[in-house]
């Protein structure tokens, strides 16, 4: 399969990073090299692959693990890099991965930000048991909150997955949906109702009663395998209860998903930047009616707007990340703003890039000579960012609550 040629990085000329700590800027450079070596060669295969259990990009996952990339978010005590600003570094890493593959950025997000961050709410014993395996990539993590009838609504009344305590064990029953990484996961951090409150459990997928369905067939992000997970009388020990005490699951889930919004925002910036770079290269070289396409004021003004928006989107996610690194568990409204803005920008910029390329923008590949379509996969992949880890409509409501207060917005 021919490899897509990657254009010059316009951010190297246009973006001046005054927000990131020096170690985060160094990390960006390191991740960029890793992504170019490990992710870029496999990106087209992943974007156009079949969504089967054996279609998980294990080779790329293992390559990122060998490069030490999964250590970035975590403390040194559990095998991580022990960075002073781990959230900013993690977000920057996701942007650089998403530049080549939204799927790989999503796999990283679920493994490190969702499953991995949830484990940081665990007991010291739970952290020591699971986090070193996450950090070294010897196991794949997953995170399960969504159900067939519960996604944005994670109130105890909406969640149907139930864990009932029997002496020193818990019996888990229920069904989760759209669970990323689940077809290959070694564990799934799972939200369940315990009485009239919610709790989270670390579920080993090898336990009897855990059944992972066939991967879903999606429009994009085909390397981010999702599937239903069914729990039928799964027996869990008390050691599986995240944090050791029941009733704290909703707070753990919401704190984790807030962090996830920063990751999705960063992924949106990565995709938008890639589409922007492709569009700039094409408009600067392609001619029509005797002049470069970029000589048309329409494209000049549109790309000026998009460059401004990419600048704003990157600054927003970095600001949210730095607030989280400063100790703010719920860095709002920046986290929601960054996710809404960055994910929408990815869709808008990808659509513009398709239009700029014309027919080639709509193609996966030209049959005549094998020329790969440069931006079609970005367009397909970008849409999910407006939907998962907090639909943008819900997050606008979160922002509005910060403006008007809960008494008015509900």
Coordinates of C-alpha atoms in Angstrom, one line a residue, residues 117-373:
X117 CA -6.1 7.7 35.1
X118 CA -9.0 5.8 36.7
X119 CA -6.5 3.5 38.3
X120 CA -4.8 6.5 40.0
X121 CA -7.9 6.7 42.1
X122 CA -7.2 3.1 43.4
X123 CA -5.7 1.9 46.6
X124 CA -1.8 1.8 46.7
X125 CA -2.0 -1.9 46.2
X126 CA -4.3 -1.5 43.1
X127 CA -2.0 1.1 41.7
X128 CA 1.1 -1.1 42.2
X129 CA -0.7 -4.1 40.7
X130 CA -2.0 -2.5 37.5
X131 CA -0.3 0.8 36.7
X132 CA 3.2 -0.6 36.0
X133 CA 1.6 -2.9 33.4
X134 CA -0.2 0.0 31.8
X135 CA 3.0 2.1 31.8
X136 CA 5.1 -0.5 30.1
X137 CA 2.4 -1.6 27.7
X138 CA 2.4 -5.3 28.8
X139 CA -1.4 -5.1 29.1
X140 CA -4.1 -3.1 27.3
X141 CA -6.6 -1.1 29.4
X142 CA -10.2 -0.3 28.7
X143 CA -12.8 1.9 30.5
X144 CA -16.5 1.2 30.6
X145 CA -19.2 3.6 31.5
X146 CA -21.5 3.7 28.5
X147 CA -24.4 1.3 28.2
X148 CA -27.1 0.7 25.5
X149 CA -29.5 3.0 27.5
X150 CA -26.9 5.2 29.3
X151 CA -24.2 7.3 27.8
X152 CA -24.2 11.0 28.6
X153 CA -26.5 10.3 31.6
X154 CA -24.5 8.5 34.2
X155 CA -26.8 9.0 37.2
X156 CA -27.4 5.9 39.4
X157 CA -31.0 5.8 38.0
X158 CA -29.7 5.4 34.4
X159 CA -26.9 2.9 34.9
X160 CA -28.2 -0.7 34.6
X161 CA -24.9 -2.6 35.3
X162 CA -25.2 -3.7 38.9
X163 CA -22.8 -5.1 41.4
X164 CA -24.2 -6.8 44.5
X165 CA -22.1 -7.5 47.5
X166 CA -22.1 -11.1 48.9
X167 CA -19.9 -11.3 52.0
X168 CA -16.4 -10.6 50.7
X169 CA -17.2 -10.7 47.0
X170 CA -19.2 -8.7 44.5
X171 CA -21.4 -10.2 41.7
X172 CA -21.4 -8.1 38.6
X173 CA -24.1 -8.2 35.9
X174 CA -24.8 -5.9 33.0
X175 CA -23.9 -4.8 29.6
X176 CA -21.6 -2.0 28.4
X177 CA -21.5 -0.5 24.9
X178 CA -18.9 1.2 22.7
X179 CA -16.0 0.0 24.9
X180 CA -12.8 1.0 23.2
X181 CA -9.9 -1.5 23.3
X182 CA -12.2 -4.1 24.9
X183 CA -11.5 -6.8 22.2
X184 CA -7.9 -6.9 23.3
X185 CA -8.1 -5.5 26.9
X186 CA -6.6 -7.3 29.8
X187 CA -8.7 -5.3 32.2
X188 CA -11.7 -3.0 32.1
X189 CA -12.4 -0.3 34.7
X190 CA -16.2 -0.6 34.9
X191 CA -18.9 1.7 36.3
X192 CA -21.7 -0.1 38.1
X193 CA -24.6 0.6 40.5
X194 CA -24.0 -0.5 44.0
X195 CA -27.2 0.1 46.0
X196 CA -28.3 3.7 45.3
X197 CA -24.8 4.9 44.4
X198 CA -22.2 4.1 41.8
X199 CA -18.8 2.4 42.2
X200 CA -16.0 1.4 39.8
X201 CA -14.5 -2.0 39.6
X202 CA -11.3 -3.3 38.0
X203 CA -12.5 -6.3 36.0
X204 CA -9.9 -8.8 34.7
X205 CA -11.3 -9.8 31.3
X206 CA -10.1 -13.4 31.8
X207 CA -12.7 -13.9 34.6
X208 CA -15.6 -16.3 34.0
X209 CA -18.7 -14.5 32.9
X210 CA -16.9 -11.6 31.0
X211 CA -17.8 -11.7 27.4
X212 CA -16.6 -9.2 24.8
X213 CA -18.6 -9.1 21.5
X214 CA -17.4 -8.6 18.0
X215 CA -16.0 -5.2 17.1
X216 CA -18.4 -2.6 15.9
X217 CA -18.2 -1.5 12.3
X218 CA -17.7 2.3 12.3
X219 CA -17.4 5.1 9.8
X220 CA -13.9 6.1 11.1
X221 CA -11.3 5.4 13.7
X222 CA -11.2 1.8 12.5
X223 CA -8.1 1.0 14.5
X224 CA -9.9 2.0 17.7
X225 CA -11.8 -1.2 18.2
X226 CA -15.1 -0.9 20.2
X227 CA -17.5 -3.6 21.2
X228 CA -20.2 -4.5 23.7
X229 CA -19.0 -6.1 26.9
X230 CA -21.4 -8.4 28.9
X231 CA -21.0 -9.3 32.5
X232 CA -22.9 -12.4 33.6
X233 CA -22.5 -13.2 37.4
X234 CA -18.9 -12.2 37.3
X235 CA -17.4 -12.8 40.8
X236 CA -15.1 -10.0 41.9
X237 CA -13.1 -9.8 45.1
X238 CA -13.1 -6.7 47.3
X239 CA -9.6 -6.0 45.9
X240 CA -11.4 -5.2 42.6
X241 CA -13.4 -2.3 44.0
X242 CA -11.6 0.8 42.9
X243 CA -10.4 2.8 45.8
X244 CA -11.5 0.1 48.3
X245 CA -14.8 1.8 49.2
X246 CA -18.1 1.8 47.4
X247 CA -20.1 4.8 46.3
X248 CA -17.3 7.0 44.8
X249 CA -17.7 5.7 41.2
X250 CA -19.4 8.7 39.8
X251 CA -16.8 11.2 41.0
X252 CA -14.0 8.9 39.7
X253 CA -15.8 8.6 36.3
X254 CA -16.4 12.3 35.9
X255 CA -12.9 13.3 36.9
X256 CA -11.5 10.8 34.4
X257 CA -13.9 11.9 31.6
X258 CA -13.0 15.5 32.2
X259 CA -9.3 14.6 31.7
X260 CA -10.4 12.7 28.6
X261 CA -12.0 15.9 27.2
X262 CA -8.5 17.4 27.1
X263 CA -7.2 14.4 25.2
X264 CA -10.0 14.6 22.6
X265 CA -9.3 18.3 22.2
X266 CA -5.7 17.6 21.6
X267 CA -6.5 14.9 19.1
X268 CA -8.8 17.4 17.3
X269 CA -5.9 19.8 17.0
X270 CA -3.7 17.1 15.6
X271 CA -6.2 16.2 12.9
X272 CA -6.9 19.8 12.1
X273 CA -3.2 20.5 11.8
X274 CA -2.7 17.6 9.5
X275 CA -5.6 18.6 7.2
X276 CA -4.4 22.2 7.3
X277 CA -0.8 21.2 6.3
X278 CA -2.1 19.0 3.4
X279 CA -4.4 21.8 2.2
X280 CA -1.6 24.4 2.3
X281 CA 0.8 22.2 0.4
X282 CA -1.8 21.4 -2.3
X283 CA -3.1 25.0 -2.7
X284 CA 0.4 26.3 -2.9
X285 CA 1.4 24.0 -5.8
X286 CA -1.8 23.1 -7.7
X287 CA -2.6 25.4 -10.6
X288 CA -6.0 26.2 -12.3
X289 CA -6.6 28.9 -14.9
X290 CA -3.0 29.8 -15.0
X291 CA -2.3 30.5 -11.4
X292 CA -1.9 28.7 -8.0
X293 CA -5.1 27.8 -6.2
X294 CA -3.8 29.8 -3.2
X295 CA -3.9 32.9 -5.3
X296 CA -7.7 32.9 -4.9
X297 CA -8.8 35.1 -2.0
X298 CA -11.4 32.5 -0.9
X299 CA -8.6 30.1 0.1
X300 CA -6.4 32.8 1.5
X301 CA -9.1 34.0 3.9
X302 CA -10.4 30.6 4.8
X303 CA -7.0 29.3 5.7
X304 CA -6.3 32.5 7.6
X305 CA -9.3 31.7 9.7
X306 CA -8.4 28.1 10.2
X307 CA -4.8 29.0 11.2
X308 CA -6.3 31.4 13.9
X309 CA -8.6 28.6 15.1
X310 CA -5.8 26.0 15.3
X311 CA -3.8 28.5 17.4
X312 CA -6.8 29.1 19.7
X313 CA -7.6 25.4 20.0
X314 CA -4.1 24.4 20.9
X315 CA -3.9 27.1 23.5
X316 CA -7.2 26.1 25.0
X317 CA -6.2 22.5 25.5
X318 CA -2.9 23.4 27.0
X319 CA -4.5 25.8 29.4
X320 CA -7.0 23.2 30.5
X321 CA -4.1 20.7 30.9
X322 CA -2.0 23.1 32.9
X323 CA -4.9 23.8 35.3
X324 CA -5.2 20.1 35.8
X325 CA -1.5 19.8 36.5
X326 CA -1.9 22.6 39.0
X327 CA -4.2 20.4 41.0
X328 CA -7.7 21.4 39.7
X329 CA -9.5 18.1 39.3
X330 CA -12.3 19.6 37.2
X331 CA -10.5 22.3 35.1
X332 CA -13.7 23.9 33.7
X333 CA -14.8 25.7 31.7
X334 CA -11.5 25.2 29.7
X335 CA -11.7 21.4 29.4
X336 CA -15.2 21.5 27.9
X337 CA -14.4 24.6 25.8
X338 CA -11.3 22.9 24.5
X339 CA -13.1 19.7 23.6
X340 CA -16.0 21.4 21.8
X341 CA -13.7 23.8 20.0
X342 CA -11.0 21.4 19.0
X343 CA -13.3 18.5 17.9
X344 CA -15.5 20.8 15.8
X345 CA -12.4 22.4 14.2
X346 CA -11.1 19.0 13.2
X347 CA -14.3 18.3 11.3
X348 CA -14.4 21.8 9.7
X349 CA -10.8 21.7 8.6
X350 CA -11.0 18.2 7.3
X351 CA -14.0 19.1 5.2
X352 CA -12.2 22.2 3.8
X353 CA -9.2 20.0 2.9
X354 CA -11.5 17.5 1.1
X355 CA -12.9 20.5 -0.9
X356 CA -9.5 21.9 -1.6
X357 CA -8.3 18.6 -3.1
X358 CA -11.4 18.1 -5.1
X359 CA -11.9 14.5 -6.4
X360 CA -8.6 13.3 -4.8
X361 CA -9.9 14.6 -1.4
X362 CA -12.9 12.3 -1.7
X363 CA -10.8 9.3 -2.7
X364 CA -9.2 6.6 -0.5
X365 CA -6.9 5.7 -3.4
X366 CA -6.6 6.2 -7.2
X367 CA -6.9 2.8 -8.9
X368 CA -4.9 4.0 -11.9
X369 CA -1.6 4.5 -10.1
X370 CA -2.2 3.8 -6.4
X371 CA -2.0 7.4 -5.4
X372 CA -3.5 7.6 -1.8
X373 CA -6.2 10.1 -0.9

